[in-house]
Short mmCIF file of C-alpha atoms and ligand atoms in Angstrom, two decimals:
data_model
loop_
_atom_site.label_atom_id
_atom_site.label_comp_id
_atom_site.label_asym_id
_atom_site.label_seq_id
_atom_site.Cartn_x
_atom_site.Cartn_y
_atom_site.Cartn_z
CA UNK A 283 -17.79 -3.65 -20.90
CA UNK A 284 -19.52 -7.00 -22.26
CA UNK A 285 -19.94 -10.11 -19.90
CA UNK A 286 -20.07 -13.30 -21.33
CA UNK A 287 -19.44 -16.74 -20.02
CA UNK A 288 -15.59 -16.38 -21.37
CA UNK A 289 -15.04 -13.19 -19.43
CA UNK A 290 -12.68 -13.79 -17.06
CA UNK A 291 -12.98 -12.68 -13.05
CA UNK A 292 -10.49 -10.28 -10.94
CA UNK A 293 -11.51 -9.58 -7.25
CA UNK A 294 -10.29 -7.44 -4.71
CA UNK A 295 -10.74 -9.27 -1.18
CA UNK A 296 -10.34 -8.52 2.22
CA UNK A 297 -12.83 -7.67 5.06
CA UNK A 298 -13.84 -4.51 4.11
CA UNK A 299 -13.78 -4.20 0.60
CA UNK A 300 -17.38 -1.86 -0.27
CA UNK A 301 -15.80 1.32 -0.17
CA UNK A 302 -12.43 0.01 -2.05
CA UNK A 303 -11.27 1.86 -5.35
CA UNK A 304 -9.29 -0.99 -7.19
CA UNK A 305 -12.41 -2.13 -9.12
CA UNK A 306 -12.59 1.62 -10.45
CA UNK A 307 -9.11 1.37 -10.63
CA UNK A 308 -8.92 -2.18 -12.97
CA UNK A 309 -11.51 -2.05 -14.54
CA UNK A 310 -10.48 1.14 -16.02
CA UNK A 311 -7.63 -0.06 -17.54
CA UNK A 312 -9.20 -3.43 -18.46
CA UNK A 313 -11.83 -1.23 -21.04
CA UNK A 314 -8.63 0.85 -21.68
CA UNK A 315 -7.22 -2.46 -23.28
CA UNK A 316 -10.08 -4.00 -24.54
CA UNK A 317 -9.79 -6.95 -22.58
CA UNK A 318 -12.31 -9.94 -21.50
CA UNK A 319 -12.19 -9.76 -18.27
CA UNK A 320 -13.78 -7.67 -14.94
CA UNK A 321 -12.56 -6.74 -11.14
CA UNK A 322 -15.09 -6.98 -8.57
CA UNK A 323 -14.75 -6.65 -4.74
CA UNK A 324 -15.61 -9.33 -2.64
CA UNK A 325 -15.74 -9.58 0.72
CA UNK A 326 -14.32 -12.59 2.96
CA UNK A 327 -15.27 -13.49 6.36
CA UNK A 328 -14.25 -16.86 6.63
CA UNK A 329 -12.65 -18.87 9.57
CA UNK A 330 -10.40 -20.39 7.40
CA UNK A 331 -9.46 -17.89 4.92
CA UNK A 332 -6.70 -20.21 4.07
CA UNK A 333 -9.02 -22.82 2.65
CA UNK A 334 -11.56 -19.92 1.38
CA UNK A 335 -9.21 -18.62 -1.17
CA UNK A 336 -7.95 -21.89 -2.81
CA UNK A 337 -11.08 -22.41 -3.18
CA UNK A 338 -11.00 -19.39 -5.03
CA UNK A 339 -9.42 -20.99 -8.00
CA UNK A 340 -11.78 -23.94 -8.40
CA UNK A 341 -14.51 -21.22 -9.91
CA UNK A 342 -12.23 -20.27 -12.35
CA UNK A 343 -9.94 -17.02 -10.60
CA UNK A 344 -7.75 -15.50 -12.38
CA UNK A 345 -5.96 -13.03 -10.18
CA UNK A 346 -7.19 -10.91 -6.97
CA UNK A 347 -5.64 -8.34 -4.80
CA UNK A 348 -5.59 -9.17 -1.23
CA UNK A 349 -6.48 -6.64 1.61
CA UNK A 350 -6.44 -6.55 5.46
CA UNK A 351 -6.86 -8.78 6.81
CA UNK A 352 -5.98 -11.84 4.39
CA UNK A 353 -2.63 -10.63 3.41
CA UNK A 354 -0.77 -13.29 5.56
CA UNK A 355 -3.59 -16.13 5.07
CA UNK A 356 -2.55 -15.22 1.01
CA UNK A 357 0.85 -16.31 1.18
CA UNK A 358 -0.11 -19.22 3.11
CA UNK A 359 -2.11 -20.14 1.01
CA UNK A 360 -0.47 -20.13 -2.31
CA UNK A 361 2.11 -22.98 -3.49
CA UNK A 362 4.85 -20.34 -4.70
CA UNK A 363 5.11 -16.82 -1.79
CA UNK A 364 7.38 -13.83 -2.66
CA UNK A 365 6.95 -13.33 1.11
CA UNK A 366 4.87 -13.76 4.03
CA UNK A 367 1.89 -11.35 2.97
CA UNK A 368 1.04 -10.97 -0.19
CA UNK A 369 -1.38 -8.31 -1.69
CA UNK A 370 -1.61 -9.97 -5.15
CA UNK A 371 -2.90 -13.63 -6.37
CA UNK A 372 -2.11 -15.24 -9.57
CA UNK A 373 -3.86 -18.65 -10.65
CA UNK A 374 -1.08 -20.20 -13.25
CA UNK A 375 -2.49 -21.99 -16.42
CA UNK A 376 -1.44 -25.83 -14.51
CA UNK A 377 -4.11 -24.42 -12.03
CA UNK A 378 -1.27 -23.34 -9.04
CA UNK A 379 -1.76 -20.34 -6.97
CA UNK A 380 1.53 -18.03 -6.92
CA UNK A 381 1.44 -15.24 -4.45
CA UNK A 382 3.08 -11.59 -4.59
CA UNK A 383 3.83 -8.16 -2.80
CA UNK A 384 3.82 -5.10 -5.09
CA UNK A 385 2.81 -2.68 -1.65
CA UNK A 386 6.65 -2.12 -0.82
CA UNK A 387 7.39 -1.28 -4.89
CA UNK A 388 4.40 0.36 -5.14
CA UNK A 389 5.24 3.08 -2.39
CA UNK A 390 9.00 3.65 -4.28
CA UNK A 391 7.26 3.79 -7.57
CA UNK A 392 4.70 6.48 -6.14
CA UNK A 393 8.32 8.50 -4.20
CA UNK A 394 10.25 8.05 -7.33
CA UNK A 395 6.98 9.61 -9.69
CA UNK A 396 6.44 12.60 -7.25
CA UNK A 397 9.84 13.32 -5.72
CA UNK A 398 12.17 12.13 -8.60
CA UNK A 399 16.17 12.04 -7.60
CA UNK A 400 14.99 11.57 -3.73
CA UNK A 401 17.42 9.27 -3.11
CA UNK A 402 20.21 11.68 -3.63
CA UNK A 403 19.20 13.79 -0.39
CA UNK A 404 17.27 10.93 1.81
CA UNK A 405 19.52 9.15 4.14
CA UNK A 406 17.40 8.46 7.03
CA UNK A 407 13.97 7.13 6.64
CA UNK A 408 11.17 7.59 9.69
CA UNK A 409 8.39 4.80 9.06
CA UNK A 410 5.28 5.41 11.42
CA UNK A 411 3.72 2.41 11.77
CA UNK A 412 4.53 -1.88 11.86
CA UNK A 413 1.52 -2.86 10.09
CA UNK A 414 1.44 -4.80 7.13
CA UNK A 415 2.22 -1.97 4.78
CA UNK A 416 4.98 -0.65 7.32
CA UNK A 417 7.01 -3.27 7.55
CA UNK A 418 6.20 -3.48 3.27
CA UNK A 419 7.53 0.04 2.90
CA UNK A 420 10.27 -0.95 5.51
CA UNK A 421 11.84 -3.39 3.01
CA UNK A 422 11.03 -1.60 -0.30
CA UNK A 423 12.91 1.15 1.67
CA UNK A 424 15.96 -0.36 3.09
CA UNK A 425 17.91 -1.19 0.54
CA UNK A 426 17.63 2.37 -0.52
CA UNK A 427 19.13 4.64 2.60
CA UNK A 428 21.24 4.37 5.07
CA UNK A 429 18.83 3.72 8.12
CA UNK A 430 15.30 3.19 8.65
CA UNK A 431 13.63 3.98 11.97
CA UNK A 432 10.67 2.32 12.84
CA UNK A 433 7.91 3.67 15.07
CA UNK A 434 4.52 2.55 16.10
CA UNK A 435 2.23 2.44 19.29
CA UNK A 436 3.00 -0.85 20.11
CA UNK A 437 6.97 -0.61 20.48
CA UNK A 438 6.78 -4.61 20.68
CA UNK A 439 6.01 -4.41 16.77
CA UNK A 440 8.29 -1.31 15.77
CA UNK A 441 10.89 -3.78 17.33
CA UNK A 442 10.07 -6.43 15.20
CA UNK A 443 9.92 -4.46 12.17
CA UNK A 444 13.17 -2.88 12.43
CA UNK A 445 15.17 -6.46 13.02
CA UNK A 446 14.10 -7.76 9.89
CA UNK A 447 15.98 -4.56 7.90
CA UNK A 448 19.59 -4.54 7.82
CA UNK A 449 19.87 -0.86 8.98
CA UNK A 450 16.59 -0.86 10.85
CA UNK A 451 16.32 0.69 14.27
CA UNK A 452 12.69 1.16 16.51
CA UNK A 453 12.01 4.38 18.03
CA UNK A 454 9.74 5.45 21.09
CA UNK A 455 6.76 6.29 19.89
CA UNK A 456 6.49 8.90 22.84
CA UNK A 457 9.75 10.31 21.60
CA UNK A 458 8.80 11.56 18.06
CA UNK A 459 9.48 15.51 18.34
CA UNK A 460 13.13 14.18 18.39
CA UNK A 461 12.44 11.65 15.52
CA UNK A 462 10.84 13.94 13.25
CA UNK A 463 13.98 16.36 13.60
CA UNK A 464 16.33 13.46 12.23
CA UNK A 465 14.48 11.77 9.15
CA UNK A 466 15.31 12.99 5.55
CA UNK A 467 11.93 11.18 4.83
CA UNK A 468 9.14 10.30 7.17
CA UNK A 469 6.23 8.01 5.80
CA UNK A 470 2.96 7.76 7.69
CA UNK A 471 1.72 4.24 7.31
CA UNK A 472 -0.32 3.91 10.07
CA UNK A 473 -4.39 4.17 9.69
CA UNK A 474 -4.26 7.21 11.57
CA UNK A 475 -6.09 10.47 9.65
CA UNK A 476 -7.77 7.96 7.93
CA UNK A 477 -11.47 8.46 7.39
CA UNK A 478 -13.77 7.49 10.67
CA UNK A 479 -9.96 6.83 12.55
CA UNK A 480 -8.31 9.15 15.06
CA UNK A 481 -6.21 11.80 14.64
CA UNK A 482 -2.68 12.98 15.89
CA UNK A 483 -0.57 16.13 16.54
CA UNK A 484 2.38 15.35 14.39
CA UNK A 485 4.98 17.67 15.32
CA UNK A 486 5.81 18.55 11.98
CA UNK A 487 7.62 21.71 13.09
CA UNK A 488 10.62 19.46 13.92
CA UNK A 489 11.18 18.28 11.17
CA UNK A 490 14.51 19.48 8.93
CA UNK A 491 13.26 22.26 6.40
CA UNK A 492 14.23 19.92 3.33
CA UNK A 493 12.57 16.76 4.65
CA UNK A 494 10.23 14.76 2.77
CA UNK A 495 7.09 13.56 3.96
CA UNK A 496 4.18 10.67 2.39
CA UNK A 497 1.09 9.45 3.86
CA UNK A 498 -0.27 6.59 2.46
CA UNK A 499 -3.53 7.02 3.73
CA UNK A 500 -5.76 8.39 0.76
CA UNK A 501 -8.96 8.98 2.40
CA UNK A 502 -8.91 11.95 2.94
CA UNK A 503 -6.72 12.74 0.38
CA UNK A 504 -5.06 15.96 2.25
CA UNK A 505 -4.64 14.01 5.46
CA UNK A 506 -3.88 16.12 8.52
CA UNK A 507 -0.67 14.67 8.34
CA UNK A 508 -0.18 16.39 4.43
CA UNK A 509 -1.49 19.31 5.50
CA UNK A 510 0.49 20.38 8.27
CA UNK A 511 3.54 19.50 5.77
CA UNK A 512 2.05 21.75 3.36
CA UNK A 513 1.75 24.33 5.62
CA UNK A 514 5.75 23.19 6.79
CA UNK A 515 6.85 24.16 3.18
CA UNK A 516 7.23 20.53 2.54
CA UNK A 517 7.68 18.39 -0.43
CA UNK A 518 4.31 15.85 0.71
CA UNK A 519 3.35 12.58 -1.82
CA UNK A 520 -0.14 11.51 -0.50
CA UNK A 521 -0.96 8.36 -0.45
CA UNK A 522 -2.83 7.32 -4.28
CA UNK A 523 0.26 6.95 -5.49
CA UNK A 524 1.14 3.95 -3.90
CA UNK A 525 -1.77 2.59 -4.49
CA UNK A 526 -1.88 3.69 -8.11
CA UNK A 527 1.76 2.07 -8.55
CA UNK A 528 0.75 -1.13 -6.24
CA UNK A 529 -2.22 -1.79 -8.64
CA UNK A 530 -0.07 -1.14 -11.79
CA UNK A 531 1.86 -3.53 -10.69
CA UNK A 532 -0.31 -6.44 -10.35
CA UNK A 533 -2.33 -5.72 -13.54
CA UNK A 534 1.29 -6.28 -15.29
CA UNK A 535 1.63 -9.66 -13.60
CA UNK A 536 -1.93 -11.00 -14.44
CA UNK A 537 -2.18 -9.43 -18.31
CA UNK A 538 1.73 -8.54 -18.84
CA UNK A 539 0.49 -4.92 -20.00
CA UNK A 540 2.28 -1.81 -17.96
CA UNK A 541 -1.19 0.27 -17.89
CA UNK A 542 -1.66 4.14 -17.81
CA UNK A 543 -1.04 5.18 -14.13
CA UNK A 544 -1.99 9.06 -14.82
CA UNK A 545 -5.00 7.97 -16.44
CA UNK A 546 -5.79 5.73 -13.51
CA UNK A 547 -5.23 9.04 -11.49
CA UNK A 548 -7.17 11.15 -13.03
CA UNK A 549 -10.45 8.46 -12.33
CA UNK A 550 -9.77 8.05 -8.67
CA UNK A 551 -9.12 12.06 -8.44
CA UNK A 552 -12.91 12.35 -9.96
CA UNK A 553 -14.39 9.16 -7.76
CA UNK A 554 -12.99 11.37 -4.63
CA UNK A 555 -14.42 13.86 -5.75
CA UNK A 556 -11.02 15.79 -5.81
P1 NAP B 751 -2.57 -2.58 9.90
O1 NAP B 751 -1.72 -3.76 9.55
O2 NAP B 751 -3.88 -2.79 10.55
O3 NAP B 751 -1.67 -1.60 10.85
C1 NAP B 751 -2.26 -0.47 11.46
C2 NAP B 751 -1.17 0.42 12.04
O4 NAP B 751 -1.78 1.61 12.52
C3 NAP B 751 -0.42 -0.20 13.22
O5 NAP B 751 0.91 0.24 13.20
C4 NAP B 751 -1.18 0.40 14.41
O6 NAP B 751 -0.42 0.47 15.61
C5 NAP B 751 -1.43 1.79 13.90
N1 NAP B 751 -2.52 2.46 14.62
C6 NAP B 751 -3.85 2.17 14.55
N2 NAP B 751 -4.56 3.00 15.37
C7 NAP B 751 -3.63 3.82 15.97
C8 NAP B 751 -3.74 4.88 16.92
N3 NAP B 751 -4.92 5.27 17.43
N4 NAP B 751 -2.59 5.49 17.31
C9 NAP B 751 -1.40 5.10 16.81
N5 NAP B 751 -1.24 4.11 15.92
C10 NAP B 751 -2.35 3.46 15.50
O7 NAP B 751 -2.87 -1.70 8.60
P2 NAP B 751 -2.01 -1.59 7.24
O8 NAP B 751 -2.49 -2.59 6.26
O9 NAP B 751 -0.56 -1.56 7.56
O10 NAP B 751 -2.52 -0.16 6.69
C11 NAP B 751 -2.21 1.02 7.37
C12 NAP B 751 -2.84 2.20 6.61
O11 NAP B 751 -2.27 2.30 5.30
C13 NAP B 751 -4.34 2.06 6.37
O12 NAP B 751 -4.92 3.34 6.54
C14 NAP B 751 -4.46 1.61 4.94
O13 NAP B 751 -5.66 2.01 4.33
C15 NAP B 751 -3.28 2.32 4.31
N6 NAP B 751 -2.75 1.61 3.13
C16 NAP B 751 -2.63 2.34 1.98
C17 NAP B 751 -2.12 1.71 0.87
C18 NAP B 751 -1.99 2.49 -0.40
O14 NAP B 751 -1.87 1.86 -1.45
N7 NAP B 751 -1.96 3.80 -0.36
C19 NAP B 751 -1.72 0.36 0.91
C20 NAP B 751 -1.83 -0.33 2.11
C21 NAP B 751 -2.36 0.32 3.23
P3 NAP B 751 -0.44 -0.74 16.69
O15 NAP B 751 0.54 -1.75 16.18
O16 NAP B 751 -0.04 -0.09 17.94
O17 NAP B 751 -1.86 -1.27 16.71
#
């Protein structure tokens, strides 16, 4: 890759961002294409995020993928929102900022690649979690099954979560061993079994023999979560998928080129050291 004054900038930001794969990730498929351009990570700690990323486009952005926790401040603070967080950023050519969620397509495009025809057997859906990339994978997932049950820590959240789907419903978070027995599919989008974050005894022996389970975490890669699954019998999509898919996405709406997501794969399988 050649830098020159024409090459044009991608960032990832968010608050971390150092130990992020999306500029291994882009930059992959930017020296697959040939293009002029590089993906960088930059980290903002701003009190007005809002402000800080408009700003963004007076140094000549091009596009940037948003992370916690600037995914709201995003959509605020682009003239055009698909929603109210957005994980991708697009400066137009008139010099307007249009805003985007790929997390929620992402996550089906990562089901549909590892479980293909899941639809066909998954009518209830268990999403742990009503963070940003729940209540994403809430709405990618809605349309899709019959119900989606929403559980987190905080019921407060699961309840707000689950109102904004048509056939949403919160759970108890305390009342999982009875959850896990009803869900076709159960999705772990919470940041537990993440790398440096706590734990939990799922109670995976609930659930239905034929059930389908995906983390999203991907650090580890096996999560606990995956590997009591595994050890279940269970069909388990970890969590580079989605953001494989979620990144695939968003290079297609800044350079309007679908890139290789098994190549992309194959990198971020070396980088963690899988
Ligand atoms: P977030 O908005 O900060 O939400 C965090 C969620 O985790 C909340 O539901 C929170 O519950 C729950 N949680 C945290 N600590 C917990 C604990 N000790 N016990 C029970 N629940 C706990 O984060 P996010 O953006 O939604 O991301 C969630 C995870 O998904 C992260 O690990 C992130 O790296 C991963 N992710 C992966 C992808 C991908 O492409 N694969 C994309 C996005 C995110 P409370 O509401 O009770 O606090």
């Amino acid at each position: 890759m050649r830098i020159t004054g024409a090459t044009k900038v991608f960032a990832v930001i968010g608050d971390p961002v150092g130990h992020s794969l999306s500029p291994l990730m882009h930059n992959g498929w930017i020296e697959d294409h040939g293009l002029d351009a590089v993906y960088v990570a930059l980290p903002l700690r701003s009190a007005d995020p809002v402000a800080a990323i408009r700003a963004m486009g007076q140094f000549g952005m091009k596009g940037a993928n948003v992370t916690v926790p600037h995914k709201e401040a995003a959509a605020k603070a682009a003239g055009w929102a698909e929603g109210e967080a957005a994980n991708v950023l697009r400066w137009e050519a008139d010099g307007s900022l249009s805003a985007f969620n790929t997390d929620g397509a992402g996550f089906l495009d990562a089901l549909d690649e590892a479980a293909p025809g899941w639809g066909r057997s998954v009518k209830t859906a268990l999403v742990l979690g009503a963070g940003g990339a729940a209540r994403a994978i809430g709405q990618a997932l809605s349309p899709r099954v019959d119900a989606v049950c929403v559980a987190n820590r905080t019921q407060g959240r699961a309840e707000n979560v689950a109102a904004a789907l048509g056939n949403g419903r919160a759970a108890r978070w305390q009342e999982l061993d009875r959850e896990f027995g009803e869900a076709d599919l159960i999705v772990q989008a919470t940041t537990l079994g993440m790398q440096g974050q706590a734990n939990h005894d799922w109670p995976m022996s609930r659930c239905k023999g034929g059930a389908l389970v995906a983390d999203i975490v991907y650090r580890p890669l096996e999560t606990e979560f995956l590997r009591a699954a595994h050890a279940r019998g269970l069909v388990a999509v970890d969590g580079l998928g989605m953001l494989i898919h979620q990144g695939a996405r968003a290079f297609e709406l800044w350079f309007g080129i679908a890139p290789d997501t098994a190549k992309a794969r194959a990198r971020l399988l070396a980088a963690l050291g899988a």
